[in-house]
PDB file of C-alpha atoms in Angstrom:
ATOM      1  CA  MET A   1     244.552 315.634 108.819  1.00 48.00           C
ATOM      2  CA  GLU A   2     243.391 313.945 105.727  1.00 46.00           C
ATOM      3  CA  GLN A   3     241.037 311.648 107.553  1.00 54.00           C
ATOM      4  CA  MET A   4     239.673 314.658 109.477  1.00 52.00           C
ATOM      5  CA  MET A   5     238.921 316.456 106.194  1.00 45.00           C
ATOM      6  CA  ARG A   6     237.287 313.383 104.812  1.00 48.00           C
ATOM      7  CA  ASN A   7     234.986 313.107 107.881  1.00 51.00           C
ATOM      8  CA  PHE A   8     234.171 316.797 107.717  1.00 47.00           C
ATOM      9  CA  PHE A   9     233.076 316.651 104.103  1.00 44.00           C
ATOM     10  CA  LEU A  10     231.139 313.506 104.692  1.00 47.00           C
ATOM     11  CA  PHE A  11     229.309 315.219 107.591  1.00 49.00           C
ATOM     12  CA  LEU A  12     228.523 318.144 105.358  1.00 45.00           C
ATOM     13  CA  GLY A  13     227.269 315.920 102.661  1.00 44.00           C
ATOM     14  CA  GLU A  14     224.652 314.443 104.931  1.00 54.00           C
ATOM     15  CA  ASN A  15     223.245 317.809 105.979  1.00 51.00           C
ATOM     16  CA  LYS A  16     219.767 318.215 104.523  1.00 55.00           C
ATOM     17  CA  LYS A  17     219.552 321.971 105.157  1.00 55.00           C
ATOM     18  CA  MET A  18     222.862 322.515 103.281  1.00 49.00           C
ATOM     19  CA  THR A  19     221.577 320.282 100.400  1.00 50.00           C
ATOM     20  CA  LYS A  20     218.517 322.474  99.919  1.00 52.00           C
ATOM     21  CA  LEU A  21     220.582 325.694 100.258  1.00 48.00           C
ATOM     22  CA  ALA A  22     223.129 324.516  97.595  1.00 46.00           C
ATOM     23  CA  LYS A  23     220.412 324.102  94.919  1.00 51.00           C
ATOM     24  CA  LYS A  24     219.902 327.850  95.029  1.00 50.00           C
ATOM     25  CA  TYR A  25     223.474 328.470  93.825  1.00 52.00           C
ATOM     26  CA  GLY A  26     223.419 326.068  90.863  1.00 51.00           C
ATOM     27  CA  LEU A  27     226.713 324.551  89.869  1.00 51.00           C
ATOM     28  CA  SER A  28     228.796 327.746  90.109  1.00 49.00           C
ATOM     29  CA  LEU A  29     230.585 326.941  93.449  1.00 48.00           C
ATOM     30  CA  GLY A  30     233.055 324.491  92.036  1.00 50.00           C
ATOM     31  CA  ALA A  31     230.555 321.662  91.418  1.00 55.00           C
ATOM     32  CA  SER A  32     230.732 322.129  87.677  1.00 65.00           C
ATOM     33  CA  ARG A  33     234.077 320.372  87.619  1.00 74.00           C
ATOM     34  CA  PHE A  34     232.374 317.177  88.768  1.00 82.00           C
ATOM     35  CA  VAL A  35     228.830 317.650  87.264  1.00 87.00           C
ATOM     36  CA  ALA A  36     228.259 317.913  83.533  1.00 91.00           C
ATOM     37  CA  GLY A  37     225.163 320.160  83.769  1.00 90.00           C
ATOM     38  CA  ALA A  38     221.963 320.934  85.526  1.00 87.00           C
ATOM     39  CA  THR A  39     219.909 319.195  82.708  1.00 93.00           C
ATOM     40  CA  LEU A  40     220.587 316.624  80.130  1.00 96.00           C
ATOM     41  CA  GLU A  41     220.552 319.245  77.285  1.00 96.00           C
ATOM     42  CA  ASP A  42     223.127 321.221  79.270  1.00 94.00           C
ATOM     43  CA  SER A  43     225.328 318.137  79.486  1.00 96.00           C
ATOM     44  CA  LEU A  44     225.061 317.049  75.843  1.00 97.00           C
ATOM     45  CA  ASP A  45     228.142 318.777  74.573  1.00 97.00           C
ATOM     46  CA  ALA A  46     230.309 317.255  77.384  1.00 96.00           C
ATOM     47  CA  LEU A  47     228.805 313.809  76.684  1.00 98.00           C
ATOM     48  CA  ARG A  48     229.533 313.960  72.978  1.00 98.00           C
ATOM     49  CA  LYS A  49     233.031 315.106  73.621  1.00 98.00           C
ATOM     50  CA  LEU A  50     233.644 312.121  75.832  1.00 98.00           C
ATOM     51  CA  ASN A  51     232.236 309.696  73.341  1.00 98.00           C
ATOM     52  CA  LYS A  52     234.299 311.307  70.571  1.00 98.00           C
ATOM     53  CA  LYS A  53     237.588 310.694  72.654  1.00 97.00           C
ATOM     54  CA  GLY A  54     236.637 307.022  72.935  1.00 98.00           C
ATOM     55  CA  PHE A  55     235.088 306.999  76.383  1.00 98.00           C
ATOM     56  CA  SER A  56     231.919 305.154  77.254  1.00 98.00           C
ATOM     57  CA  ILE A  57     229.585 306.844  79.766  1.00 98.00           C
ATOM     58  CA  THR A  58     227.261 306.130  82.539  1.00 98.00           C
ATOM     59  CA  LEU A  59     224.731 308.867  83.342  1.00 98.00           C
ATOM     60  CA  ASP A  60     223.484 309.588  86.819  1.00 96.00           C
ATOM     61  CA  HIS A  61     220.638 312.031  87.599  1.00 94.00           C
ATOM     62  CA  LEU A  62     221.637 313.384  91.021  1.00 88.00           C
ATOM     63  CA  GLY A  63     219.274 313.308  93.938  1.00 78.00           C
ATOM     64  CA  GLU A  64     219.477 313.023  97.647  1.00 66.00           C
ATOM     65  CA  PHE A  65     216.976 312.428 100.456  1.00 72.00           C
ATOM     66  CA  VAL A  66     213.841 311.468  98.531  1.00 88.00           C
ATOM     67  CA  ASP A  67     211.206 310.994 101.232  1.00 88.00           C
ATOM     68  CA  ASN A  68     207.818 311.104  99.499  1.00 95.00           C
ATOM     69  CA  GLU A  69     206.144 309.356  96.584  1.00 97.00           C
ATOM     70  CA  LYS A  70     205.856 312.347  94.368  1.00 96.00           C
ATOM     71  CA  GLU A  71     209.639 312.948  94.385  1.00 95.00           C
ATOM     72  CA  ALA A  72     210.235 309.234  93.862  1.00 97.00           C
ATOM     73  CA  ASN A  73     208.026 309.275  90.804  1.00 97.00           C
ATOM     74  CA  GLU A  74     209.763 312.427  89.506  1.00 96.00           C
ATOM     75  CA  MET A  75     213.218 310.799  89.880  1.00 96.00           C
ATOM     76  CA  THR A  76     211.843 307.757  87.978  1.00 97.00           C
ATOM     77  CA  ASP A  77     210.704 310.108  85.192  1.00 97.00           C
ATOM     78  CA  HIS A  78     214.201 311.603  85.088  1.00 97.00           C
ATOM     79  CA  CYS A  79     215.724 308.169  84.596  1.00 97.00           C
ATOM     80  CA  ILE A  80     213.237 307.357  81.780  1.00 98.00           C
ATOM     81  CA  GLU A  81     214.051 310.690  80.234  1.00 98.00           C
ATOM     82  CA  ALA A  82     217.724 309.877  80.410  1.00 98.00           C
ATOM     83  CA  ILE A  83     217.203 306.476  78.640  1.00 98.00           C
ATOM     84  CA  GLU A  84     215.207 308.198  75.835  1.00 98.00           C
ATOM     85  CA  PHE A  85     217.976 310.888  75.616  1.00 98.00           C
ATOM     86  CA  ILE A  86     220.694 308.303  75.248  1.00 98.00           C
ATOM     87  CA  ASP A  87     218.724 306.597  72.447  1.00 98.00           C
ATOM     88  CA  LYS A  88     217.823 309.876  70.712  1.00 98.00           C
ATOM     89  CA  HIS A  89     221.372 311.145  70.556  1.00 98.00           C
ATOM     90  CA  ASN A  90     222.936 307.646  69.925  1.00 98.00           C
ATOM     91  CA  LEU A  91     225.251 308.038  72.898  1.00 98.00           C
ATOM     92  CA  ASP A  92     227.612 305.248  74.109  1.00 98.00           C
ATOM     93  CA  SER A  93     226.070 305.394  77.505  1.00 98.00           C
ATOM     94  CA  GLN A  94     224.526 303.419  80.330  1.00 98.00           C
ATOM     95  CA  LEU A  95     222.439 304.546  83.251  1.00 98.00           C
ATOM     96  CA  SER A  96     223.303 304.532  86.963  1.00 98.00           C
ATOM     97  CA  LEU A  97     220.766 305.187  89.652  1.00 97.00           C
ATOM     98  CA  LYS A  98     220.184 304.848  93.448  1.00 95.00           C
ATOM     99  CA  ILE A  99     217.106 302.852  94.496  1.00 96.00           C
ATOM    100  CA  THR A 100     216.546 305.230  97.517  1.00 95.00           C
ATOM    101  CA  SER A 101     215.750 307.813  94.739  1.00 95.00           C
ATOM    102  CA  MET A 102     213.093 305.466  93.397  1.00 96.00           C
ATOM    103  CA  GLY A 103     211.331 305.378  96.753  1.00 96.00           C
ATOM    104  CA  LEU A 104     213.046 302.520  98.608  1.00 96.00           C
ATOM    105  CA  ASP A 105     212.943 304.421 101.972  1.00 94.00           C
ATOM    106  CA  ILE A 106     209.196 304.958 101.463  1.00 96.00           C
ATOM    107  CA  SER A 107     208.216 301.419 100.586  1.00 96.00           C
ATOM    108  CA  ARG A 108     209.698 298.451  98.817  1.00 97.00           C
ATOM    109  CA  GLU A 109     206.578 298.176  96.714  1.00 98.00           C
ATOM    110  CA  LEU A 110     206.946 301.708  95.358  1.00 98.00           C
ATOM    111  CA  CYS A 111     210.605 301.151  94.623  1.00 97.00           C
ATOM    112  CA  MET A 112     209.958 298.001  92.650  1.00 98.00           C
ATOM    113  CA  LYS A 113     207.149 299.628  90.713  1.00 98.00           C
ATOM    114  CA  ASN A 114     209.392 302.424  89.661  1.00 98.00           C
ATOM    115  CA  MET A 115     212.398 300.195  88.912  1.00 98.00           C
ATOM    116  CA  ARG A 116     210.271 298.062  86.626  1.00 98.00           C
ATOM    117  CA  ARG A 117     209.051 301.294  84.803  1.00 98.00           C
ATOM    118  CA  ILE A 118     212.765 302.115  84.240  1.00 98.00           C
ATOM    119  CA  MET A 119     213.836 298.675  83.283  1.00 98.00           C
ATOM    120  CA  ASP A 120     211.027 298.158  80.772  1.00 98.00           C
ATOM    121  CA  LYS A 121     212.142 301.438  79.065  1.00 98.00           C
ATOM    122  CA  ALA A 122     215.772 300.528  79.249  1.00 98.00           C
ATOM    123  CA  LYS A 123     215.061 297.073  77.781  1.00 98.00           C
ATOM    124  CA  GLN A 124     213.073 298.780  74.896  1.00 98.00           C
ATOM    125  CA  HIS A 125     216.034 301.037  74.067  1.00 98.00           C
ATOM    126  CA  GLY A 126     218.874 298.555  74.811  1.00 98.00           C
ATOM    127  CA  VAL A 127     220.363 300.626  77.707  1.00 98.00           C
ATOM    128  CA  PHE A 128     222.176 298.971  80.546  1.00 98.00           C
ATOM    129  CA  VAL A 129     221.296 299.985  84.109  1.00 98.00           C
ATOM    130  CA  THR A 130     223.500 299.830  87.140  1.00 98.00           C
ATOM    131  CA  ILE A 131     222.026 300.071  90.629  1.00 98.00           C
ATOM    132  CA  ASP A 132     224.483 302.152  92.623  1.00 97.00           C
ATOM    133  CA  MET A 133     225.321 301.038  96.201  1.00 96.00           C
ATOM    134  CA  GLU A 134     224.631 303.382  99.110  1.00 93.00           C
ATOM    135  CA  ASP A 135     225.567 303.124 102.747  1.00 93.00           C
ATOM    136  CA  HIS A 136     225.867 299.882 104.551  1.00 95.00           C
ATOM    137  CA  SER A 137     222.427 299.976 106.043  1.00 94.00           C
ATOM    138  CA  ARG A 138     220.929 299.648 102.583  1.00 95.00           C
ATOM    139  CA  CYS A 139     223.419 297.124 101.251  1.00 97.00           C
ATOM    140  CA  GLY A 140     221.343 294.035 101.850  1.00 97.00           C
ATOM    141  CA  VAL A 141     218.121 295.349 100.445  1.00 97.00           C
ATOM    142  CA  THR A 142     219.924 296.805  97.349  1.00 97.00           C
ATOM    143  CA  LEU A 143     221.257 293.393  96.550  1.00 98.00           C
ATOM    144  CA  GLU A 144     217.895 291.812  97.077  1.00 98.00           C
ATOM    145  CA  VAL A 145     216.308 294.248  94.659  1.00 98.00           C
ATOM    146  CA  PHE A 146     219.016 293.504  92.179  1.00 98.00           C
ATOM    147  CA  LYS A 147     218.528 289.727  92.507  1.00 98.00           C
ATOM    148  CA  GLU A 148     214.788 290.064  91.864  1.00 98.00           C
ATOM    149  CA  LEU A 149     215.190 292.254  88.856  1.00 98.00           C
ATOM    150  CA  LYS A 150     217.997 290.193  87.480  1.00 98.00           C
ATOM    151  CA  GLN A 151     215.612 287.339  87.074  1.00 98.00           C
ATOM    152  CA  GLU A 152     213.433 289.506  84.850  1.00 98.00           C
ATOM    153  CA  TYR A 153     215.898 291.650  82.938  1.00 98.00           C
ATOM    154  CA  ASP A 154     219.317 290.907  81.461  1.00 98.00           C
ATOM    155  CA  ASN A 155     220.457 294.555  81.191  1.00 98.00           C
ATOM    156  CA  ILE A 156     221.066 295.160  84.920  1.00 98.00           C
ATOM    157  CA  GLY A 157     224.089 295.212  87.189  1.00 98.00           C
ATOM    158  CA  THR A 158     225.027 296.639  90.591  1.00 98.00           C
ATOM    159  CA  VAL A 159     227.918 297.735  92.759  1.00 98.00           C
ATOM    160  CA  ILE A 160     229.961 296.124  95.558  1.00 98.00           C
ATOM    161  CA  GLN A 161     232.182 298.194  97.974  1.00 98.00           C
ATOM    162  CA  ALA A 162     235.654 296.939  98.906  1.00 97.00           C
ATOM    163  CA  TYR A 163     235.629 298.690 102.330  1.00 97.00           C
ATOM    164  CA  LEU A 164     232.705 296.512 103.783  1.00 98.00           C
ATOM    165  CA  TYR A 165     233.595 293.252 105.505  1.00 98.00           C
ATOM    166  CA  ARG A 166     230.505 291.537 104.133  1.00 98.00           C
ATOM    167  CA  THR A 167     231.415 292.171 100.508  1.00 98.00           C
ATOM    168  CA  ILE A 168     233.307 288.879  99.835  1.00 98.00           C
ATOM    169  CA  ASP A 169     230.349 286.957 101.023  1.00 98.00           C
ATOM    170  CA  ASP A 170     228.080 289.090  98.833  1.00 98.00           C
ATOM    171  CA  LEU A 171     230.255 288.394  95.868  1.00 98.00           C
ATOM    172  CA  ASN A 172     230.107 284.696  96.319  1.00 98.00           C
ATOM    173  CA  GLU A 173     226.351 284.752  96.825  1.00 98.00           C
ATOM    174  CA  LEU A 174     225.791 286.888  93.716  1.00 98.00           C
ATOM    175  CA  ASP A 175     227.741 284.666  91.424  1.00 98.00           C
ATOM    176  CA  GLU A 176     224.879 282.298  90.604  1.00 97.00           C
ATOM    177  CA  TYR A 177     223.289 285.424  88.842  1.00 98.00           C
ATOM    178  CA  GLN A 178     226.292 285.806  86.581  1.00 97.00           C
ATOM    179  CA  PRO A 179     226.310 289.494  87.446  1.00 98.00           C
ATOM    180  CA  ARG A 180     228.059 292.464  85.773  1.00 98.00           C
ATOM    181  CA  LEU A 181     229.504 294.274  88.756  1.00 98.00           C
ATOM    182  CA  ARG A 182     231.116 297.501  89.422  1.00 98.00           C
ATOM    183  CA  ILE A 183     233.662 297.178  92.229  1.00 98.00           C
ATOM    184  CA  VAL A 184     234.470 300.391  94.175  1.00 97.00           C
ATOM    185  CA  LYS A 185     236.273 301.252  97.414  1.00 95.00           C
ATOM    186  CA  GLY A 186     233.161 303.007  98.871  1.00 92.00           C
ATOM    187  CA  ALA A 187     232.458 306.617  99.544  1.00 80.00           C
ATOM    188  CA  TYR A 188     230.332 306.717 102.726  1.00 83.00           C
ATOM    189  CA  LYS A 189     231.317 307.284 106.369  1.00 82.00           C
ATOM    190  CA  GLU A 190     230.968 303.780 107.939  1.00 91.00           C
ATOM    191  CA  PRO A 191     231.552 302.423 111.442  1.00 92.00           C
ATOM    192  CA  GLU A 192     234.478 300.107 112.087  1.00 94.00           C
ATOM    193  CA  GLU A 193     232.086 297.415 112.992  1.00 97.00           C
ATOM    194  CA  VAL A 194     231.096 296.993 109.318  1.00 96.00           C
ATOM    195  CA  ALA A 195     234.018 298.530 107.327  1.00 97.00           C
ATOM    196  CA  PHE A 196     237.790 298.164 107.175  1.00 96.00           C
ATOM    197  CA  PRO A 197     239.231 301.383 108.908  1.00 93.00           C
ATOM    198  CA  ASN A 198     242.640 301.159 107.174  1.00 93.00           C
ATOM    199  CA  LYS A 199     243.274 301.905 103.534  1.00 91.00           C
ATOM    200  CA  LYS A 200     245.701 299.095 103.055  1.00 96.00           C
ATOM    201  CA  ASP A 201     243.131 296.538 104.000  1.00 97.00           C
ATOM    202  CA  VAL A 202     240.467 298.167 101.769  1.00 96.00           C
ATOM    203  CA  ASP A 203     243.028 298.036  98.861  1.00 97.00           C
ATOM    204  CA  GLN A 204     243.831 294.395  99.522  1.00 98.00           C
ATOM    205  CA  ASN A 205     240.104 293.466  99.614  1.00 98.00           C
ATOM    206  CA  PHE A 206     239.602 295.460  96.437  1.00 98.00           C
ATOM    207  CA  LYS A 207     242.253 293.410  94.701  1.00 98.00           C
ATOM    208  CA  ASN A 208     240.867 290.203  95.938  1.00 98.00           C
ATOM    209  CA  LEU A 209     237.359 291.046  94.728  1.00 98.00           C
ATOM    210  CA  ILE A 210     238.726 292.045  91.276  1.00 98.00           C
ATOM    211  CA  GLN A 211     240.688 288.793  90.910  1.00 98.00           C
ATOM    212  CA  ILE A 212     237.924 286.499  92.034  1.00 98.00           C
ATOM    213  CA  HIS A 213     235.268 288.035  89.843  1.00 98.00           C
ATOM    214  CA  LEU A 214     237.478 288.262  86.710  1.00 98.00           C
ATOM    215  CA  LEU A 215     238.831 284.703  87.094  1.00 98.00           C
ATOM    216  CA  ARG A 216     235.112 283.459  87.285  1.00 98.00           C
ATOM    217  CA  GLY A 217     234.773 284.880  83.825  1.00 98.00           C
ATOM    218  CA  ARG A 218     232.357 287.696  84.900  1.00 98.00           C
ATOM    219  CA  PHE A 219     232.322 291.130  83.369  1.00 98.00           C
ATOM    220  CA  THR A 220     234.032 293.454  85.894  1.00 98.00           C
ATOM    221  CA  SER A 221     234.041 297.341  86.117  1.00 98.00           C
ATOM    222  CA  ILE A 222     237.028 298.497  88.041  1.00 98.00           C
ATOM    223  CA  ALA A 223     236.042 301.893  89.358  1.00 97.00           C
ATOM    224  CA  THR A 224     239.086 303.575  90.815  1.00 95.00           C
ATOM    225  CA  HIS A 225     241.438 306.474  90.442  1.00 92.00           C
ATOM    226  CA  ASP A 226     244.161 304.611  92.340  1.00 94.00           C
ATOM    227  CA  ASP A 227     247.229 303.772  90.164  1.00 95.00           C
ATOM    228  CA  GLU A 228     248.115 300.771  92.234  1.00 97.00           C
ATOM    229  CA  ILE A 229     244.703 299.170  91.747  1.00 97.00           C
ATOM    230  CA  ILE A 230     244.915 299.968  87.974  1.00 98.00           C
ATOM    231  CA  ARG A 231     248.433 298.486  87.818  1.00 98.00           C
ATOM    232  CA  PHE A 232     247.312 295.368  89.649  1.00 98.00           C
ATOM    233  CA  THR A 233     244.362 294.827  87.222  1.00 98.00           C
ATOM    234  CA  LYS A 234     246.587 295.261  84.144  1.00 98.00           C
ATOM    235  CA  GLU A 235     249.060 292.660  85.427  1.00 98.00           C
ATOM    236  CA  LEU A 236     246.306 290.292  86.478  1.00 98.00           C
ATOM    237  CA  VAL A 237     244.512 290.237  83.041  1.00 98.00           C
ATOM    238  CA  LYS A 238     247.821 289.901  81.234  1.00 98.00           C
ATOM    239  CA  ARG A 239     248.935 286.969  83.496  1.00 98.00           C
ATOM    240  CA  HIS A 240     245.677 285.177  82.987  1.00 98.00           C
ATOM    241  CA  ASN A 241     244.990 286.179  79.333  1.00 98.00           C
ATOM    242  CA  ILE A 242     241.701 287.809  80.272  1.00 98.00           C
ATOM    243  CA  PRO A 243     240.253 289.548  77.190  1.00 98.00           C
ATOM    244  CA  LYS A 244     239.785 293.237  77.258  1.00 97.00           C
ATOM    245  CA  ASP A 245     236.102 292.959  76.536  1.00 97.00           C
ATOM    246  CA  GLN A 246     235.656 291.276  79.923  1.00 98.00           C
ATOM    247  CA  PHE A 247     236.432 294.338  81.958  1.00 98.00           C
ATOM    248  CA  GLU A 248     236.569 298.101  81.970  1.00 98.00           C
ATOM    249  CA  PHE A 249     238.006 300.812  84.119  1.00 98.00           C
ATOM    250  CA  GLN A 250     235.667 303.546  85.371  1.00 98.00           C
ATOM    251  CA  MET A 251     236.525 306.945  86.644  1.00 95.00           C
ATOM    252  CA  LEU A 252     234.438 309.973  87.711  1.00 91.00           C
ATOM    253  CA  TYR A 253     233.784 312.918  85.523  1.00 92.00           C
ATOM    254  CA  GLY A 254     236.228 315.710  86.217  1.00 86.00           C
ATOM    255  CA  ILE A 255     238.774 313.646  88.263  1.00 86.00           C
ATOM    256  CA  ARG A 256     242.176 312.870  86.676  1.00 89.00           C
ATOM    257  CA  PRO A 257     241.039 313.449  83.072  1.00 92.00           C
ATOM    258  CA  GLU A 258     244.637 313.164  81.828  1.00 94.00           C
ATOM    259  CA  ARG A 259     244.988 309.741  83.413  1.00 95.00           C
ATOM    260  CA  GLN A 260     241.706 308.684  81.834  1.00 97.00           C
ATOM    261  CA  GLU A 261     243.057 309.648  78.329  1.00 97.00           C
ATOM    262  CA  GLU A 262     246.257 307.670  79.006  1.00 98.00           C
ATOM    263  CA  ILE A 263     244.258 304.538  79.795  1.00 98.00           C
ATOM    264  CA  ILE A 264     242.218 304.832  76.622  1.00 97.00           C
ATOM    265  CA  LYS A 265     245.418 305.329  74.565  1.00 97.00           C
ATOM    266  CA  GLU A 266     246.787 302.149  76.141  1.00 97.00           C
ATOM    267  CA  GLY A 267     243.927 300.277  74.512  1.00 97.00           C
ATOM    268  CA  TYR A 268     241.726 299.642  77.646  1.00 98.00           C
ATOM    269  CA  ASN A 269     238.033 300.409  77.917  1.00 98.00           C
ATOM    270  CA  MET A 270     237.215 303.336  80.098  1.00 98.00           C
ATOM    271  CA  ARG A 271     233.822 304.430  81.168  1.00 98.00           C
ATOM    272  CA  ILE A 272     233.213 307.846  82.755  1.00 98.00           C
ATOM    273  CA  TYR A 273     230.535 308.185  85.443  1.00 96.00           C
ATOM    274  CA  VAL A 274     228.849 311.514  84.568  1.00 96.00           C
ATOM    275  CA  PRO A 275     226.377 313.063  86.998  1.00 93.00           C
ATOM    276  CA  TYR A 276     223.919 315.792  86.057  1.00 93.00           C
ATOM    277  CA  GLY A 277     221.137 317.690  87.780  1.00 87.00           C
ATOM    278  CA  ASP A 278     220.821 320.528  90.307  1.00 78.00           C
ATOM    279  CA  ASP A 279     220.826 318.322  93.395  1.00 70.00           C
ATOM    280  CA  TRP A 280     224.588 318.119  93.317  1.00 64.00           C
ATOM    281  CA  TYR A 281     225.563 318.878  96.891  1.00 63.00           C
ATOM    282  CA  GLY A 282     225.848 315.516  98.579  1.00 62.00           C
ATOM    283  CA  TYR A 283     227.615 314.023  95.562  1.00 66.00           C
ATOM    284  CA  ASN A 284     230.056 316.924  95.509  1.00 62.00           C
ATOM    285  CA  MET A 285     230.908 316.597  99.272  1.00 62.00           C
ATOM    286  CA  ARG A 286     231.625 312.883  98.794  1.00 63.00           C
ATOM    287  CA  ARG A 287     234.002 313.708  95.883  1.00 62.00           C
ATOM    288  CA  LEU A 288     235.780 316.201  98.156  1.00 60.00           C
ATOM    289  CA  ALA A 289     235.989 313.658 100.941  1.00 60.00           C
ATOM    290  CA  GLU A 290     237.603 311.118  98.646  1.00 61.00           C
ATOM    291  CA  ARG A 291     240.220 313.516  97.392  1.00 55.00           C
ATOM    292  CA  PRO A 292     240.621 316.647  99.633  1.00 53.00           C
ATOM    293  CA  ALA A 293     242.948 318.169  96.907  1.00 50.00           C
ATOM    294  CA  ASN A 294     239.738 318.835  95.026  1.00 47.00           C
ATOM    295  CA  VAL A 295     238.900 321.586  97.556  1.00 49.00           C
ATOM    296  CA  ALA A 296     241.109 323.914  95.567  1.00 47.00           C
ATOM    297  CA  PHE A 297     238.567 323.792  92.627  1.00 41.00           C
ATOM    298  CA  VAL A 298     235.662 324.634  94.931  1.00 43.00           C
ATOM    299  CA  LEU A 299     237.551 327.552  96.373  1.00 41.00           C
ATOM    300  CA  LYS A 300     238.292 328.882  92.935  1.00 43.00           C
ATOM    301  CA  GLY A 301     234.566 328.762  92.157  1.00 39.00           C
ATOM    302  CA  ILE A 302     233.795 330.734  95.246  1.00 36.00           C
ATOM    303  CA  MET A 303     236.438 333.292  94.570  1.00 38.00           C
ATOM    304  CA  LYS A 304     234.907 334.005  91.227  1.00 41.00           C
ATOM    305  CA  LYS A 305     231.509 334.873  92.729  1.00 38.00           C
TER     306      LYS A 305
END
């Protein structure tokens, strides 16, 4: 049943008509639990509260299905605006982005032009940028874009997904770039030809990736809400005397906030992935797919309308 619900929400999240329709209703239908606000200014109070509690942040301007140059340039402008906003308000924050939003599906040239605009501004203001990973069909080109930019900018990282068979090879190939990596399970519906179908295999691969990257001395962001993965990481770093400034835990805004605060109180670094914007639908569906229990919050939002 849980897998059926996961597939259902992933299917909904890929529906372009539903994405456009959802924008009309703002964040009222439960999405406000997972999205800080429709604009940066709307999100500021939430961001400041997180920093005050000791959390670092990574900001993500939501956007799905960018298919023309005008939209790609607008998304780039949003990223630049976010970098300037972080600097203006002295936030402890990084920036996360998807390169499809910068025009990758239109042309590699457009994407690289927009990414360099963003990276130049980020370098100017000392803001770190993480390239998010998308579905498996874009994995290879995402890593190629990262490698090219990493040779020009120090303040850039990317993401690898534990559910893909290829990820261990990607990790080994990336090591020469001394990358800061966020390791995640993966949130897209993938065929069994490219991804582990069973959770236990994904979890084991997740642990292997964490161990390899940390023992190589690389900075590692462990992005998970899974207590077993968190426990494994704590035991690993203790066993090998890995300093706490070499890694951080990451969780999503609005999911398990009590657990987030517990980890901070234990003395570990915790970064919260905070999305904002009105194009929230696809992101929200993936959050529901990851944890169907979150459906209750959406239903409460609907009942209030």
